[in-house]
Amino acid sequence: MDKILVKSKGPLKGKVRISGAKNAALPILAATILGTEEIVLEDVPELKDVEIITEVLRGLGLKIEKDGNKLVIDPSGLNSYETDYELMSKMRASFLVMGPLLAKLNKAYNSLPGGCNIGSRPIDLHLKGFKALGANIEMTHGEIKAECDKLVGTRIYLDFPSVGATENIMTAAVLAEGETIMENCAMEPEIVDLANFLNKMGAKVMGAGTSTIKIKGVEKLRGCTHQIIPDRIEAGTFMVAAAITGGDITIENIITSHLKPVIAKLEETGAKVIENGDTVRVVGTDDIKPIEIKTLPHPGFPTDLQAQFMALLTQAEGQSSIIETVFENRFMHAEELKKMGAKIKVVDREAILLGKNKLYGSKVAATDLRAGAALILAGLVSEGETEISEIHHIDRGYEKIEEKFRNLGADIKRV
């Protein structure tokens, strides 16, 4: 089993280019099922999750050619509405093929999705949306079957602004007859990227990025060329890396409007954030200030950067607190950070941190994707060597992470 070894080597300095967003690439890849002509996707990150969904699509009959970060997809060979059980069990986002399959073939057979164990992420909202559009849903022994004569536009209210449900229902509705109005939608930038991609193929999606999305059904979608947006979570991780090491990092290929709450919180800790077009320079300080964070759906503070900020706040002078409102089981990294010397008390959905802690290199495990990133960040300021296991989680969401950190001067290697 591979492990990542990290040693402290002082402040990180230099430039890093951010890869395409995993959470934008996955729903867009699923939505290629809807096309009838060649689709070219640029800036697709080379990640385990992308590999899995690509295999799911190939299993459904799509032809996919890879050239570095570019994928050329021919959806015309789509010949199956049934996804591979083993691939589905590896990754939750594989479930995003259900909406496009239902729209294109009027049928979708899927097993229940897997992925990171960060809390309950029920698929009932996805299924509620499909039912509202006219699908019959049958669930048996971990398998979901959705079928319809045709999908018909309607009004759908989401009980929670779920990102996955918003994406899945949107991709089902683009070929539905008439108009669909979705309310209480997720507003994440990745939703906007998906809508832009669909519209390039000929869909009529309006309002993405707000809580109400209107979709006028069309008869068919064509092909297009589309560049995936930069990964705001990877960008945020390197911003925290500059802050925690007292470094000076220029982060390239970034959309700063996607990171407003992150920039605000970093500045509260005392870091300097200098924005310049599609680059941001973050200069850390030796005097990290304690802060309070509450995770919320976008445009609030992202849950996917909560763990990285927890690592940073172990080095703040005084007491900080983090309240997690999005996932109920997302403090597993706290126990791993405590092994390294962090003083953290978790009560229900709040973590209280007492800084400033001297951290020591230890044997720790990446309990999920973002927890893995947090442990690397903690390792960068720990005495001795930090050995991180279960790094398959990290590979799901960070492209060439060791190489990028090494280029900034970090002592990090995979063994």
XYZ file of C-alpha atoms in Angstrom:
415
model
C 0.000 0.000 0.000
C 1.411 3.428 -0.963
C 2.100 6.003 1.744
C 3.039 9.668 1.702
C 5.965 10.824 3.864
C 6.174 14.516 4.853
C 8.847 16.441 6.777
C 8.936 20.084 7.802
C 11.288 22.165 5.647
C 10.277 25.725 6.459
C 8.115 28.169 4.498
C 6.836 27.084 1.071
C 7.579 29.487 -1.783
C 6.938 29.616 -5.517
C 4.127 29.171 -8.031
C 1.546 26.410 -8.464
C -1.015 25.945 -11.262
C -4.438 24.681 -10.199
C -5.939 21.717 -12.089
C -9.472 21.452 -13.450
C -12.141 20.907 -10.787
C -12.929 17.285 -9.933
C -16.430 18.261 -8.781
C -17.122 19.969 -12.127
C -15.480 17.292 -14.305
C -17.519 14.372 -12.885
C -21.066 15.681 -13.589
C -19.947 17.048 -16.969
C -18.485 13.660 -17.910
C -21.752 11.990 -16.879
C -23.659 14.530 -18.998
C -21.686 13.611 -22.154
C -24.181 10.699 -22.399
C -26.693 13.303 -23.618
C -24.669 14.346 -26.683
C -25.053 13.083 -30.268
C -21.745 14.399 -31.660
C -18.090 14.529 -30.589
C -17.369 16.302 -27.289
C -13.942 17.667 -26.343
C -13.258 18.362 -22.656
C -10.128 20.317 -21.692
C -8.377 20.648 -18.316
C -9.823 17.353 -17.062
C -7.780 16.423 -13.951
C -5.973 13.064 -13.963
C -7.583 11.560 -10.875
C -8.845 8.199 -9.670
C -12.459 9.458 -9.613
C -12.210 10.659 -13.226
C -10.741 7.271 -14.200
C -13.694 5.470 -12.565
C -16.418 7.549 -14.233
C -14.608 7.203 -17.580
C -14.773 3.420 -17.153
C -18.494 3.671 -16.270
C -19.093 5.595 -19.518
C -17.070 3.134 -21.604
C -19.170 0.333 -20.106
C -22.268 2.139 -21.416
C -20.835 2.214 -24.962
C -19.198 5.665 -25.168
C -15.804 5.936 -26.907
C -13.264 8.009 -24.974
C -9.750 8.984 -26.077
C -7.363 10.593 -23.606
C -4.545 12.996 -24.439
C -3.080 14.301 -21.164
C -5.738 16.566 -19.655
C -7.905 16.468 -22.785
C -10.660 13.909 -23.360
C -12.335 13.352 -26.731
C -15.692 11.621 -26.269
C -17.947 10.027 -28.866
C -21.351 9.410 -27.215
C -23.000 7.994 -30.352
C -22.259 4.380 -29.314
C -24.384 4.549 -26.117
C -25.949 1.076 -25.958
C -26.663 0.281 -22.301
C -28.718 1.716 -19.437
C -27.097 -0.527 -16.802
C -23.981 0.555 -14.891
C -21.268 -1.729 -13.578
C -21.875 -2.621 -9.892
C -18.187 -2.721 -8.941
C -17.427 0.711 -10.393
C -20.541 2.209 -8.801
C -19.562 0.908 -5.371
C -16.209 2.745 -5.590
C -17.509 6.229 -6.128
C -20.632 8.133 -5.228
C -20.472 10.456 -8.253
C -21.046 7.489 -10.602
C -24.707 7.895 -9.653
C -24.732 11.084 -11.757
C -25.149 8.982 -14.927
C -28.719 8.160 -13.854
C -30.276 11.475 -14.945
C -28.648 11.518 -18.403
C -29.491 7.812 -19.008
C -33.121 8.385 -18.068
C -33.289 11.395 -20.402
C -31.621 9.615 -23.330
C -32.877 6.007 -23.064
C -35.932 6.338 -20.753
C -34.270 3.724 -18.536
C -31.470 3.656 -15.953
C -30.435 0.702 -13.772
C -27.949 1.568 -11.087
C -26.579 0.121 -7.851
C -26.388 2.257 -4.718
C -23.334 4.552 -4.804
C -20.161 4.358 -2.642
C -17.395 6.934 -1.885
C -15.970 8.785 1.138
C -17.486 7.917 4.508
C -18.136 11.512 5.630
C -21.766 11.173 6.544
C -25.177 10.408 5.191
C -25.733 11.652 1.651
C -29.081 10.117 0.778
C -30.163 9.847 -2.838
C -33.839 10.352 -2.025
C -33.781 13.900 -3.456
C -32.432 12.582 -6.797
C -35.213 9.977 -6.930
C -37.888 12.490 -5.874
C -36.857 14.654 -8.844
C -36.928 11.746 -11.303
C -40.388 10.743 -10.043
C -41.674 14.289 -10.455
C -40.475 14.230 -14.082
C -42.483 11.058 -14.670
C -40.145 8.137 -13.926
C -41.206 4.990 -12.080
C -38.631 4.025 -9.428
C -38.091 0.521 -8.097
C -35.527 -0.306 -5.409
C -34.440 -3.902 -4.717
C -31.390 -5.331 -2.912
C -29.152 -2.303 -3.375
C -30.247 -1.707 -6.977
C -32.318 1.180 -8.305
C -34.333 0.907 -11.497
C -35.826 4.015 -13.078
C -38.028 3.823 -16.172
C -40.418 6.108 -18.033
C -42.378 6.407 -21.274
C -41.124 9.979 -21.474
C -39.988 12.687 -19.062
C -42.259 15.724 -18.741
C -41.200 19.092 -17.300
C -42.628 20.072 -13.923
C -41.924 22.108 -10.770
C -39.500 20.467 -8.314
C -38.640 21.739 -4.825
C -35.495 20.272 -3.219
C -35.798 19.853 0.564
C -32.051 20.555 0.821
C -29.813 22.319 -1.742
C -28.015 19.079 -2.657
C -25.295 19.497 -5.298
C -25.635 15.952 -6.675
C -29.446 16.082 -6.818
C -29.386 19.478 -8.549
C -26.976 18.118 -11.179
C -28.754 14.799 -11.706
C -32.237 16.316 -12.045
C -30.911 19.103 -14.312
C -29.384 16.574 -16.725
C -32.609 14.546 -16.731
C -34.752 17.630 -17.435
C -32.825 19.041 -20.432
C -34.509 16.557 -22.818
C -37.876 16.485 -20.994
C -41.002 17.748 -22.726
C -41.903 21.309 -21.667
C -40.455 23.426 -18.863
C -38.939 22.324 -15.555
C -38.545 24.754 -12.663
C -36.204 23.591 -9.882
C -36.326 25.457 -6.555
C -33.936 25.507 -3.562
C -31.128 24.358 -5.872
C -27.463 24.158 -4.924
C -25.590 27.282 -6.096
C -22.037 25.934 -6.331
C -19.765 27.107 -9.209
C -19.645 23.498 -10.431
C -23.426 23.659 -11.098
C -22.850 26.754 -13.249
C -20.077 24.965 -15.169
C -22.389 22.017 -15.860
C -25.152 24.374 -17.078
C -22.693 26.215 -19.352
C -21.580 22.865 -20.813
C -25.180 21.734 -21.415
C -26.059 25.065 -23.044
C -23.073 24.787 -25.394
C -24.550 21.459 -26.553
C -27.906 23.131 -27.233
C -29.755 22.883 -23.896
C -31.810 25.766 -22.497
C -30.817 26.069 -18.829
C -31.303 29.431 -17.063
C -30.574 30.549 -13.506
C -27.737 28.155 -12.603
C -25.827 29.646 -9.668
C -29.081 30.909 -8.104
C -31.607 28.939 -6.042
C -34.071 28.677 -8.953
C -33.134 26.970 -12.222
C -35.448 26.978 -15.260
C -34.967 24.389 -17.987
C -36.800 24.362 -21.320
C -36.629 20.861 -22.745
C -35.079 20.403 -26.214
C -35.271 17.454 -28.605
C -31.560 16.666 -28.733
C -28.121 17.869 -27.692
C -25.133 18.110 -30.039
C -21.393 18.105 -29.242
C -19.078 20.919 -28.095
C -15.651 21.849 -26.753
C -15.545 22.863 -23.096
C -12.834 23.731 -20.569
C -13.421 22.574 -16.981
C -13.259 25.377 -14.371
C -10.290 25.471 -11.942
C -10.617 23.456 -8.718
C -11.459 25.928 -5.933
C -10.792 23.289 -3.246
C -7.296 22.522 -4.551
C -6.686 26.288 -4.762
C -7.862 26.714 -1.160
C -5.590 23.867 -0.026
C -2.483 25.600 -1.443
C -3.626 28.938 0.018
C -3.710 27.257 3.439
C -0.270 25.716 2.716
C 1.172 29.241 2.366
C -0.546 30.362 5.577
C 0.409 27.369 7.755
C 4.107 27.402 6.741
C 4.463 31.209 6.826
C 5.257 30.928 3.122
C 4.707 32.967 -0.027
C 2.835 31.107 -2.790
C 1.407 32.433 -6.051
C -1.539 30.295 -7.146
C -2.306 30.360 -10.881
C -5.489 29.390 -12.783
C -7.958 30.398 -10.084
C -11.383 32.099 -10.069
C -11.281 34.292 -6.967
C -15.053 34.880 -6.893
C -15.421 31.131 -6.128
C -13.287 31.580 -2.983
C -14.644 34.709 -1.270
C -15.367 33.109 2.148
C -11.993 31.312 2.076
C -10.078 34.508 1.307
C -11.988 36.358 4.060
C -11.180 33.681 6.664
C -7.510 33.475 5.646
C -7.198 37.243 6.043
C -8.787 36.946 9.498
C -5.948 34.575 10.486
C -3.437 37.275 9.509
C -2.375 35.979 6.086
C -2.021 38.489 3.249
C -4.044 37.640 0.128
C -3.210 39.604 -3.036
C -5.607 39.043 -5.947
C -4.505 39.698 -9.519
C -6.835 38.470 -12.273
C -6.674 34.668 -12.383
C -3.801 34.465 -9.867
C -3.679 34.914 -6.095
C -0.594 35.399 -3.942
C -0.835 34.292 -0.315
C 1.809 35.430 2.175
C 1.730 33.742 5.580
C 2.541 35.194 8.994
C 4.329 33.863 12.094
C 1.431 35.130 14.208
C -1.630 33.097 13.102
C -4.787 34.427 14.746
C -7.641 32.185 16.020
C -10.950 32.387 14.142
C -14.442 30.883 14.063
C -15.701 28.976 11.017
C -19.125 27.624 10.143
C -19.430 25.486 7.010
C -22.451 26.139 4.799
C -23.651 25.349 1.285
C -22.247 27.766 -1.331
C -21.787 30.756 -1.146
C -20.905 29.993 2.492
C -17.611 28.518 3.737
C -17.039 25.189 1.905
C -17.151 21.966 3.932
C -14.413 20.643 1.615
C -11.908 23.118 3.148
C -12.900 22.586 6.784
C -10.211 19.919 7.452
C -7.417 22.005 5.908
C -8.379 25.002 8.043
C -8.424 22.756 11.121
C -4.761 21.920 10.430
C -4.007 25.656 10.083
C -5.804 26.561 13.323
C -3.693 24.125 15.373
C -0.981 26.775 14.820
C -3.109 29.787 15.837
C -2.411 31.608 19.106
C -5.576 30.988 21.158
C -8.932 29.236 20.840
C -10.664 28.641 17.508
C -13.909 26.885 16.700
C -15.286 25.095 13.632
C -18.980 24.242 13.250
C -19.764 21.679 10.526
C -23.343 21.992 9.254
C -23.141 20.115 5.927
C -21.996 16.572 6.866
C -22.531 15.014 10.281
C -19.444 12.777 10.246
C -16.755 15.124 9.025
C -14.431 15.503 12.010
C -12.656 12.138 11.676
C -9.399 13.954 10.883
C -9.504 15.556 14.360
C -8.433 12.233 15.930
C -5.535 11.932 13.459
C -4.400 15.511 14.152
C -4.568 14.769 17.888
C -2.087 11.913 17.356
C 0.294 14.608 16.084
C -0.161 16.748 19.226
C -3.138 18.942 18.323
C -5.483 19.949 21.152
C -8.978 19.491 19.697
C -12.253 18.779 21.465
C -15.191 17.658 19.329
C -18.735 17.992 20.685
C -21.451 17.005 18.228
C -20.908 19.215 15.197
C -18.418 21.641 16.763
C -14.649 21.327 17.088
C -12.848 23.554 19.619
C -9.122 24.012 18.948
C -6.646 25.245 21.535
C -3.508 26.571 19.822
C -0.641 26.993 19.438
C 0.332 23.305 19.364
C 3.744 21.863 18.670
C 3.023 19.054 16.207
C 5.093 15.878 15.936
C 5.431 13.584 12.946
C 3.342 10.450 13.466
C 1.742 7.545 11.640
C -1.697 8.777 10.592
C -4.399 7.727 8.114
C -6.330 9.753 5.559
C -9.894 9.010 6.698
C -11.289 10.760 3.620
C -10.120 12.927 0.712
C -9.897 16.333 2.426
C -8.671 14.812 5.696
C -5.684 13.510 3.711
C -4.882 17.038 2.511
C -5.141 18.328 6.099
C -2.606 15.733 7.299
C -0.131 16.763 4.588
C -0.509 20.393 5.712
C 0.038 19.406 9.363
C 3.077 17.342 8.332
C 4.618 20.445 6.722
C 4.934 22.067 10.187
C 5.581 18.987 12.357
C 8.818 17.958 14.033
C 10.055 14.696 12.493
C 8.438 12.618 9.777
C 4.693 12.218 9.185
C 3.628 8.970 7.527
C 0.166 9.105 5.916
C -1.563 5.872 4.927
C -4.885 5.267 3.058
C -3.721 7.804 0.476
C -6.047 6.391 -2.206
C -8.495 8.933 -0.741
C -6.084 11.797 -1.581
C -5.594 10.489 -5.134
C -9.345 10.781 -5.687
C -9.185 14.562 -5.594
C -5.659 15.972 -6.011
C -3.681 15.730 -9.250
C 0.112 15.237 -8.804
C -0.083 16.514 -5.234
C 3.452 15.530 -4.157
C 4.990 17.017 -7.306
C 3.154 20.314 -6.788
C 4.238 20.514 -3.127
C 7.833 19.556 -3.979
C 7.994 22.373 -6.555
C 7.174 24.762 -3.690
C 10.066 23.388 -1.613
C 8.247 20.768 0.497
C 9.952 17.566 1.660
C 7.288 15.099 0.515
C 7.458 11.724 -1.209
C 5.353 8.692 -1.987
C 6.681 5.257 -0.987
